PDB file of C-alpha atoms in Angstrom:
ATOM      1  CA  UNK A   1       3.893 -13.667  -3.520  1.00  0.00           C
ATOM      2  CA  UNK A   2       0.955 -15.045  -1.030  1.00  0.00           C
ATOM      3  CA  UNK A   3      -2.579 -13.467  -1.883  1.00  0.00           C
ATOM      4  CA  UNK A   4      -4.824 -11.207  -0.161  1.00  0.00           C
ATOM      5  CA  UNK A   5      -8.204 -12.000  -1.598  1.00  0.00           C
ATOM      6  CA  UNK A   6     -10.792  -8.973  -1.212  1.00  0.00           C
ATOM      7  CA  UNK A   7     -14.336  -8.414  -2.083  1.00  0.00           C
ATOM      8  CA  UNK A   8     -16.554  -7.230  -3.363  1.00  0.00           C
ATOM      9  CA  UNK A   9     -14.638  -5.398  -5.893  1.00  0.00           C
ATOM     10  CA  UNK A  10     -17.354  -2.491  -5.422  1.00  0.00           C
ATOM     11  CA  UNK A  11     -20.020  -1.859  -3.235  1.00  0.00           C
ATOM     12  CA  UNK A  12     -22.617   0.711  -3.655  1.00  0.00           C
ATOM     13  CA  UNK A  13     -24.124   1.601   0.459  1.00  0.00           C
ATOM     14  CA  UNK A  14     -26.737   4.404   1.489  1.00  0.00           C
ATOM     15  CA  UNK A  15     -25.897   7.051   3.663  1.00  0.00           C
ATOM     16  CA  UNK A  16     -26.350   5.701   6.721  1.00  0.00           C
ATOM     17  CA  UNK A  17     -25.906   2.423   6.247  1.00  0.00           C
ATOM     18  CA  UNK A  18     -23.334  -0.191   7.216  1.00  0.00           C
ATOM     19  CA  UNK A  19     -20.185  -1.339   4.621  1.00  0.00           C
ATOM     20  CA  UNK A  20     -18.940  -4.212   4.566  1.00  0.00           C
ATOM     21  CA  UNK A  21     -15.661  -5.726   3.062  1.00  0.00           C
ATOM     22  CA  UNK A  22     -13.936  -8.770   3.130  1.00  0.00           C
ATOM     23  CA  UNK A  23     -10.624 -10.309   2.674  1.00  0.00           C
ATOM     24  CA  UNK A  24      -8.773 -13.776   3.074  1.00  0.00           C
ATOM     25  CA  UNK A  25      -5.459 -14.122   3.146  1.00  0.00           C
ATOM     26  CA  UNK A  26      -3.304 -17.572   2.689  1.00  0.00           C
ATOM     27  CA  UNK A  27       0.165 -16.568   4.312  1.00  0.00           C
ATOM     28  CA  UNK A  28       0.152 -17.887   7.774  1.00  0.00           C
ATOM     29  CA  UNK A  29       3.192 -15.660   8.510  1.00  0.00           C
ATOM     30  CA  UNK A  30       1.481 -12.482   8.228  1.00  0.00           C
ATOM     31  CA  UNK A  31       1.321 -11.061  11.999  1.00  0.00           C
ATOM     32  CA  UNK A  32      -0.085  -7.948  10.464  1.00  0.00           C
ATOM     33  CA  UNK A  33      -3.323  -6.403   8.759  1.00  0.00           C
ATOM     34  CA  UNK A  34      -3.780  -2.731   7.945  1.00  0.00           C
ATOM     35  CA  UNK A  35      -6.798  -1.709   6.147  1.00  0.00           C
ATOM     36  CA  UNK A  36      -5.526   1.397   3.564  1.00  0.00           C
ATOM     37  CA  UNK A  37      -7.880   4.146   2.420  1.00  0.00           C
ATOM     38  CA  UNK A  38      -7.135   5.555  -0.636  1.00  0.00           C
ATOM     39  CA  UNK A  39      -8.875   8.839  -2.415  1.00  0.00           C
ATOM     40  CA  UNK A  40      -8.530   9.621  -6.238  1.00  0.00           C
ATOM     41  CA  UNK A  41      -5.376  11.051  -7.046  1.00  0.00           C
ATOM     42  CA  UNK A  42      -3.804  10.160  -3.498  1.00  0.00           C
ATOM     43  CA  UNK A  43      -1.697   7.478  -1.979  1.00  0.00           C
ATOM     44  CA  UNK A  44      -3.109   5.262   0.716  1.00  0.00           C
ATOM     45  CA  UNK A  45      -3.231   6.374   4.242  1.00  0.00           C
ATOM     46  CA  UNK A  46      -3.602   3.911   7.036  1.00  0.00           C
ATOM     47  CA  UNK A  47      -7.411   3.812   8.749  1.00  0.00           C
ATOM     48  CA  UNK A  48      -7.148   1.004  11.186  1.00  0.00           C
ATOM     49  CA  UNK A  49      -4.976  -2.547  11.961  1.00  0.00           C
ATOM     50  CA  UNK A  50      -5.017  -5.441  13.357  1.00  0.00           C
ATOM     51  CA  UNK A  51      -2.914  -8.115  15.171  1.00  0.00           C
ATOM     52  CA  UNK A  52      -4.194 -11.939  15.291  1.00  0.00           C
ATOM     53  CA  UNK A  53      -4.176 -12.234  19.125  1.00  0.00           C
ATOM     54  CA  UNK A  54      -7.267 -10.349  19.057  1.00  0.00           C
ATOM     55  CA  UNK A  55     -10.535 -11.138  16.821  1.00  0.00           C
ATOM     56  CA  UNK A  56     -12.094  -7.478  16.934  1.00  0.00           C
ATOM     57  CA  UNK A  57     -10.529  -3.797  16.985  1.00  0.00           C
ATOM     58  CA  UNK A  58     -12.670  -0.845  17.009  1.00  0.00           C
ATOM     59  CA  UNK A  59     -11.733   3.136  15.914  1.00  0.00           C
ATOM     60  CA  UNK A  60     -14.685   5.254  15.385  1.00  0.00           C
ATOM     61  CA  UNK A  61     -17.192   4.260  12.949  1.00  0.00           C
ATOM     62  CA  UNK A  62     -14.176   1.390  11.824  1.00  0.00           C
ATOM     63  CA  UNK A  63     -14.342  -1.918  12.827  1.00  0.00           C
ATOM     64  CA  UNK A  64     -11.791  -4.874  12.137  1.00  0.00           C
ATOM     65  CA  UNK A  65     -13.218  -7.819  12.749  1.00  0.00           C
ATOM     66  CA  UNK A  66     -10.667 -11.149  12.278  1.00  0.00           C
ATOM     67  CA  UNK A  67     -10.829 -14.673  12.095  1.00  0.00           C
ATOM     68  CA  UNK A  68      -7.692 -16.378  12.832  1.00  0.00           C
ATOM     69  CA  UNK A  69      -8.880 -20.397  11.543  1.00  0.00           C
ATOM     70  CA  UNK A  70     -10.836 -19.324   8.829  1.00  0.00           C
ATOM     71  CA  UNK A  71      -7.407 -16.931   7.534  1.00  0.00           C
ATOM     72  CA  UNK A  72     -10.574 -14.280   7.097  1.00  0.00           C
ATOM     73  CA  UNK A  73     -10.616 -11.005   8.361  1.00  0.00           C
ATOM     74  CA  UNK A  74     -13.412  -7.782   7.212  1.00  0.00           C
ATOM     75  CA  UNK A  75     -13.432  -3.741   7.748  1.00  0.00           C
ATOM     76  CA  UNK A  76     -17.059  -2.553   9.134  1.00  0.00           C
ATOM     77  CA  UNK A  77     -17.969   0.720   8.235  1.00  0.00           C
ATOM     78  CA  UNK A  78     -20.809   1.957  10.674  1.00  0.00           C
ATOM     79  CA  UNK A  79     -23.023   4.918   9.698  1.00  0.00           C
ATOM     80  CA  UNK A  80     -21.526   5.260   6.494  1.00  0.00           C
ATOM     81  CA  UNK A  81     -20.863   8.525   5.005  1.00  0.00           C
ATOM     82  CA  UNK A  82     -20.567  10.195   1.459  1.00  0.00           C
ATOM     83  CA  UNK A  83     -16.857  11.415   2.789  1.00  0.00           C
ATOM     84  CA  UNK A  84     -16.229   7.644   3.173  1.00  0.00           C
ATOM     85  CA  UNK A  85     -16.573   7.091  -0.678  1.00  0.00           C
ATOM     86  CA  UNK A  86     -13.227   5.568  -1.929  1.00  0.00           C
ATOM     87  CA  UNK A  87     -11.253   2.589  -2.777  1.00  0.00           C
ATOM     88  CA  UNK A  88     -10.204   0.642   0.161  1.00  0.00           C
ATOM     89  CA  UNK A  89      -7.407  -2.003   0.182  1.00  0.00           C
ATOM     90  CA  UNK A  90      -6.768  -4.634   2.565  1.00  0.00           C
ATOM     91  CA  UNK A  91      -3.726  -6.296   3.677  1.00  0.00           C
ATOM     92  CA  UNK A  92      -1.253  -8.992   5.379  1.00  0.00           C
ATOM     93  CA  UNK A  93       2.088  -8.375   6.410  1.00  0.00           C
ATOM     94  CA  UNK A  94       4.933 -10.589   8.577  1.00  0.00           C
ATOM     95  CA  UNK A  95       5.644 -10.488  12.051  1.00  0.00           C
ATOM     96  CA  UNK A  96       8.888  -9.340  11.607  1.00  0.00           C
ATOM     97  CA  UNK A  97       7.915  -5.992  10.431  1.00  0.00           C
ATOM     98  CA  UNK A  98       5.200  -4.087   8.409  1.00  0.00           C
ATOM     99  CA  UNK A  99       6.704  -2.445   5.404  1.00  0.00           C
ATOM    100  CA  UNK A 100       6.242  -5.075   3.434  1.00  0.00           C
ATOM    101  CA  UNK A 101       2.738  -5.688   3.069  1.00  0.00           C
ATOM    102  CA  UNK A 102       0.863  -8.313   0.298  1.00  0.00           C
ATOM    103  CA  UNK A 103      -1.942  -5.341  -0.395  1.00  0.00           C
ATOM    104  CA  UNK A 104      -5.633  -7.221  -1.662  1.00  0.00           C
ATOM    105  CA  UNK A 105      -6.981  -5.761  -5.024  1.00  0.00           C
ATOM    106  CA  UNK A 106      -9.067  -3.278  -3.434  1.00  0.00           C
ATOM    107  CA  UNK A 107     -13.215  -1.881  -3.027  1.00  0.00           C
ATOM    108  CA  UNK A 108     -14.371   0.811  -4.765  1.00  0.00           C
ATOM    109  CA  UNK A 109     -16.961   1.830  -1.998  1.00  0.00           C
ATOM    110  CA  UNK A 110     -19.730   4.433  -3.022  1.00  0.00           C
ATOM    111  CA  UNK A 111     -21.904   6.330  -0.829  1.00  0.00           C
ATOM    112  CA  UNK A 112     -25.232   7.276  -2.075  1.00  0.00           C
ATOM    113  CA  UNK A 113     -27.327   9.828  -0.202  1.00  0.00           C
TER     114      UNK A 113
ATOM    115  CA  UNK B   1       5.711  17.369  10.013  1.00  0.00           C
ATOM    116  CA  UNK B   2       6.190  17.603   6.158  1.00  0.00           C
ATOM    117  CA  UNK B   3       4.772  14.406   4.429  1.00  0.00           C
ATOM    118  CA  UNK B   4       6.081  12.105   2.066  1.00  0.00           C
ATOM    119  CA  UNK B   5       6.736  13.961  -1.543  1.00  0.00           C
ATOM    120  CA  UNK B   6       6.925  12.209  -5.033  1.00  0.00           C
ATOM    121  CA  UNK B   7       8.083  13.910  -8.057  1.00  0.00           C
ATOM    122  CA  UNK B   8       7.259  13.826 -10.960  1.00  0.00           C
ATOM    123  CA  UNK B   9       3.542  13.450 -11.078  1.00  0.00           C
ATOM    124  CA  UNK B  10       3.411  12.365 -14.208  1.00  0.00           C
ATOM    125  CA  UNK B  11       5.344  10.959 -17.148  1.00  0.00           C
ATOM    126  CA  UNK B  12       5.455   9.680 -20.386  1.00  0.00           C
ATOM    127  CA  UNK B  13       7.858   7.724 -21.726  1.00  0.00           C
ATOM    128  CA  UNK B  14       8.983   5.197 -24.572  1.00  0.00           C
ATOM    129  CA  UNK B  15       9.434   1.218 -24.370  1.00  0.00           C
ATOM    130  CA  UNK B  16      13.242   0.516 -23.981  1.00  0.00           C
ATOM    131  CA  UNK B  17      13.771   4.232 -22.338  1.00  0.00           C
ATOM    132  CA  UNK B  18      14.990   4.398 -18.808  1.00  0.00           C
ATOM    133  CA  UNK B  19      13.258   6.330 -16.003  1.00  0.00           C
ATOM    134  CA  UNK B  20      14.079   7.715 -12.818  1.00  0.00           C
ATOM    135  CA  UNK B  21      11.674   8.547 -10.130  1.00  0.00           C
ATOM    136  CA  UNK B  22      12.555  10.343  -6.984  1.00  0.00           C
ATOM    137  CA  UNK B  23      10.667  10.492  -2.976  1.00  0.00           C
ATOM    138  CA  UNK B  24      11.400  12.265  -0.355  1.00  0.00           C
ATOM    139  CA  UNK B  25      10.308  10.534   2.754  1.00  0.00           C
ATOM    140  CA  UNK B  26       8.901  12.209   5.885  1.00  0.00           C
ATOM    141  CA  UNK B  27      11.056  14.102   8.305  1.00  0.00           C
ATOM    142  CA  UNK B  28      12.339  11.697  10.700  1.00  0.00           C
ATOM    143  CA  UNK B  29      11.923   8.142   8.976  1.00  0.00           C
ATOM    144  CA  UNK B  30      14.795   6.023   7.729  1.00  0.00           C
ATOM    145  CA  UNK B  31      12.637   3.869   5.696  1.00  0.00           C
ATOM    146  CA  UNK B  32      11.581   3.912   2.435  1.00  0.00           C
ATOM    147  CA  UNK B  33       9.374   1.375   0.705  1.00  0.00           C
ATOM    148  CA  UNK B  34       8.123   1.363  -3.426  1.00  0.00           C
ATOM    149  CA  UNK B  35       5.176  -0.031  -4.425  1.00  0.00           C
ATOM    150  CA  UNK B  36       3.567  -0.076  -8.042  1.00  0.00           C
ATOM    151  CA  UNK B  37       0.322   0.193  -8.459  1.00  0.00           C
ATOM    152  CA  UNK B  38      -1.134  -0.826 -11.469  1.00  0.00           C
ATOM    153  CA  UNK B  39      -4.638   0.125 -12.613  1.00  0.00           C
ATOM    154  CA  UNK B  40      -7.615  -0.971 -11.125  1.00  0.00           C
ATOM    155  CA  UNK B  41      -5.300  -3.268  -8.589  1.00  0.00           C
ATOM    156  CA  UNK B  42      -3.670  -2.655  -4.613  1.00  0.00           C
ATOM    157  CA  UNK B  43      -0.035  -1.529  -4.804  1.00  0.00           C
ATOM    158  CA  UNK B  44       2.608  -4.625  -5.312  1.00  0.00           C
ATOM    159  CA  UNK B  45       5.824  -4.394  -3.287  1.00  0.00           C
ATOM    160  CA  UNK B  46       9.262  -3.495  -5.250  1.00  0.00           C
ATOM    161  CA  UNK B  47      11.847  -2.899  -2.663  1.00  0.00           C
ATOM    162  CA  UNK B  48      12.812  -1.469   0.439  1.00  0.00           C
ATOM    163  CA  UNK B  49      15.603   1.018   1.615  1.00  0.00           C
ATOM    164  CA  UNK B  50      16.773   1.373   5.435  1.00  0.00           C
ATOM    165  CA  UNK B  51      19.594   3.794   6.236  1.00  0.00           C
ATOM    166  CA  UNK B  52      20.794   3.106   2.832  1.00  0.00           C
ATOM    167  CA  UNK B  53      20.988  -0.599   2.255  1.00  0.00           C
ATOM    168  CA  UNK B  54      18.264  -2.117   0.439  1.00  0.00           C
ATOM    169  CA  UNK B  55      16.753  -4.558   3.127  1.00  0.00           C
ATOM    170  CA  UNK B  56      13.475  -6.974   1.111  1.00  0.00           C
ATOM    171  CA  UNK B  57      12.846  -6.903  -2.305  1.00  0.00           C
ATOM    172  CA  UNK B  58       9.316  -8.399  -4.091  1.00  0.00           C
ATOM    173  CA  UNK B  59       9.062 -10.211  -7.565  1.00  0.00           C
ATOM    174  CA  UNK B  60      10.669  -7.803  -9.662  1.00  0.00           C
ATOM    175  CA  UNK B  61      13.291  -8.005 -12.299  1.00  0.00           C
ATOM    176  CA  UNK B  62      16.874  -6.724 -11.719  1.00  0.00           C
ATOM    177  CA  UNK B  63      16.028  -3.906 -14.639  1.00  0.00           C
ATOM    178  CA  UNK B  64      14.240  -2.264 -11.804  1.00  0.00           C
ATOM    179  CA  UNK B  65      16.578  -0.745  -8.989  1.00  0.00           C
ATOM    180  CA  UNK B  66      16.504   1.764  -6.062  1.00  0.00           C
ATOM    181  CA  UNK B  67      18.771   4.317  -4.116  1.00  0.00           C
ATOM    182  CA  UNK B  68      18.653   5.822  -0.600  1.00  0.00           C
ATOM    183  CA  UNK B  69      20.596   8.670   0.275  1.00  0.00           C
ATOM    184  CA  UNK B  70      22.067  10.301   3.437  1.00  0.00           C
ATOM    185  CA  UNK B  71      19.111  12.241   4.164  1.00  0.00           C
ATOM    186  CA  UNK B  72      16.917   9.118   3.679  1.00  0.00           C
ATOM    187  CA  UNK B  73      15.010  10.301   0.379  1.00  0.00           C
ATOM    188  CA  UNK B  74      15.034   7.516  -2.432  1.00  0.00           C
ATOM    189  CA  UNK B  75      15.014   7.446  -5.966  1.00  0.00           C
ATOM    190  CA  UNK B  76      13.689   4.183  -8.047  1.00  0.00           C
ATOM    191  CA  UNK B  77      15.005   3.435 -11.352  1.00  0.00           C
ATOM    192  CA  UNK B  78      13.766   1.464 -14.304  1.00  0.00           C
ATOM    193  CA  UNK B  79      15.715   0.275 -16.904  1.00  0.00           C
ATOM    194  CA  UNK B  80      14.279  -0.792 -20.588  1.00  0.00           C
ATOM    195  CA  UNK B  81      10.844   0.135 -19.962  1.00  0.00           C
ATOM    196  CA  UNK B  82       8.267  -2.217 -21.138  1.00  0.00           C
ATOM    197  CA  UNK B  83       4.484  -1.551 -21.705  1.00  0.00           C
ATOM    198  CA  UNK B  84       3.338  -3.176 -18.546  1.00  0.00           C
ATOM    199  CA  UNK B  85       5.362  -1.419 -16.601  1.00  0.00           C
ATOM    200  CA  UNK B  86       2.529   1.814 -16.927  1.00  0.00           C
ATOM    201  CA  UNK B  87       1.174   1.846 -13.388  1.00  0.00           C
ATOM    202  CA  UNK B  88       1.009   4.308 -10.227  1.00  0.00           C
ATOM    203  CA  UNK B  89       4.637   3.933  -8.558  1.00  0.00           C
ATOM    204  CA  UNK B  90       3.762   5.341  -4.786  1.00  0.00           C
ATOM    205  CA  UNK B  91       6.578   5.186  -2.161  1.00  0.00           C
ATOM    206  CA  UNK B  92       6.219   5.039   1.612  1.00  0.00           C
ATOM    207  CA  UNK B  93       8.435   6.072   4.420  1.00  0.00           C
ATOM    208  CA  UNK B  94       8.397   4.945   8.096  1.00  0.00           C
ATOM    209  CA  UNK B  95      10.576   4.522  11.307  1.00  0.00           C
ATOM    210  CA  UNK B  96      11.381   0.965  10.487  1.00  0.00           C
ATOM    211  CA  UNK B  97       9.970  -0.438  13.649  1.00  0.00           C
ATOM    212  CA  UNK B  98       7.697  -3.306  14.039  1.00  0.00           C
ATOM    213  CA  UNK B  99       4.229  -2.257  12.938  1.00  0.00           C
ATOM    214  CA  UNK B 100       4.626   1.372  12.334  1.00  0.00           C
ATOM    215  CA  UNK B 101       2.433   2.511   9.570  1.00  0.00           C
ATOM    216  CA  UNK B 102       3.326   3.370   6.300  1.00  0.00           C
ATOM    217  CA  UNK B 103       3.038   6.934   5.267  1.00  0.00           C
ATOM    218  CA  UNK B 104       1.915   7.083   1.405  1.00  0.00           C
ATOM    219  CA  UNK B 105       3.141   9.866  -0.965  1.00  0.00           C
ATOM    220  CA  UNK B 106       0.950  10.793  -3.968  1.00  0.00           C
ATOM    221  CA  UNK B 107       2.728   8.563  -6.449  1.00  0.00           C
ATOM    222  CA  UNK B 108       4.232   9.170 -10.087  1.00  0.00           C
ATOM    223  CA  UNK B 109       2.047   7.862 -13.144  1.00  0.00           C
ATOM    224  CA  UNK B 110       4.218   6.323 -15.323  1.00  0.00           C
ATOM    225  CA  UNK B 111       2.893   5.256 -18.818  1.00  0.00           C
ATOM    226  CA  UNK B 112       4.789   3.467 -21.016  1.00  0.00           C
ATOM    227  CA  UNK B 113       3.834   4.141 -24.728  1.00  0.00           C
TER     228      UNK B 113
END
C-alpha cells in the first residue's frame, strides 16, 4: 500500500496560535485528501478535503493548502483552540471513489493556554 | 439521523481464538468500510462491503473476512487470532458515491493476549 507521510508526529501550539501539519503522499492516483479529526476514545470524523484541481480550500479556522508537483499537501489551523487538541490524520484516496483511503500516521496536536 | 454503532467496545481474547465484531452503519448508507487501527498509527484499510458484495480489499490475510447484510450493517471476522492483530478495529459507512465522507463509529479494542 502507497504511503501518506505526516508530520510532526506531535505538536505542542499556544492558544491562539497557528498549527501546522504536513503530509506527502507518493500515489499519483489519489484524486482525494480528507484531513480526519479524531478525539480519545472516538472514531475519526471528517474536518475538511481536498481535490488536486485546486491548491487551497478554506472552512473556518481550517485551511488545506496542496501542492500538486511537490505530491505535498498541509492542514492550517488558524487561532488555535484548546477544543482543537487531538490527533489528526491525513490522507489520499483514488479518483474512483473515497472509501478507501491510505490514512498518514497521524499528529497528536496539543493546545496550551 | 442515528450514527454509525460498533459493538463490542472492548474485548479480550486468546491467540488462535476467533472473533467476531459487528457495525451497524448509518441510516441510509449502503457502504461499509473496516479499518484497523493499531496503536499510536492512522487506521489501515481491511475491506469494503456495498449492498452486500465485498467491493476492495487492503493487505490482509484471508483469516480475516467480512459480511454485509440486508439492512446494510456488517460484521468482520477474524480467524486464528495472532498477537498483532490487538488494535482499534473502527468501521465506516457511506452512500458509496464519489467523495462522500466517511462516517466513523467508535471502534472495538481488540487485544490479543
Amino acid at each position: 500500500q502507497q504511503q501518506v507521510k505526516q508530520s510532526p508526529q506531535s505538536l505542542i501550539v499556544q492558544k491562539g496560535g497557528i498549527s501546522i501539519i504536513n503530509c506527502a503522499y507518493e500515489n499519483t492516483a489519489f484524486d482525494y485528501f480528507p484531513w480526519y479529526q479524531q478525539f480519545p476514545g472516538k472514531g475519526p470524523a471528517l474536518l475538511i478535503a481536498i481535490r488536486p484541481d485546486v491548491s487551497e480550500k478554506k472552512e473556518g479556522r481550517f485551511t488545506i493548502s496542496f501542492n500538486k508537483s511537490a505530491k505535498q499537501f498541509s492542514l492550517h489551523i488558524m487561532d488555535s483552540q484548546p477544543g482543537d487538541s487531538a490527533t489528526y490524520f491525513c490522507a489520499g484516496g483514488p479518483n474512483f471513489g473515497n472509501e478507501k483511503l491510505t490514512f498518514g500516521t497521524g499528529t497528536r496536536l496539543t493546545i496550551i493556554p | 439521523e442515528t450514527g454509525v454503532t460498533q459493538s463490542p467496545t472492548h474485548l479480550i481474547k486468546t491467540r488462535g481464538q476467533q472473533v467476531t465484531l459487528r457495525c451497524s452503519s448509518q441510516s441510509g448508507h449502503n457502504t461499509v468500510s473496516w479499518y484497523q487501527q493499531a496503536l499510536g498509527q492512522g487506521p489501515q484499510f481491511i475491506f469494503q462491503y456495498y449492498r452486500e458484495e465485498e467491493n476492495g480489499r487492503g493487505n490482509f490475510p484471508p483469516r480475516f473476512s467480512g459480511l454485509q447484510f440486508p439492512n446494510y450493517s456488517s460484521e468482520l471476522n477474524v480467524n486464528a487470532l495472532e498477537l498483532d492483530d490487538s488494535a482499534l478495529y473502527l468501521c465506516a459507512s457511506s452512500t458509496g458515491l464519489i467523495n462522500e465522507k466517511l462516517f466513523f463509529g467508535s471502534g472495538t479494542q481488540l487485544s490479543v493476549l
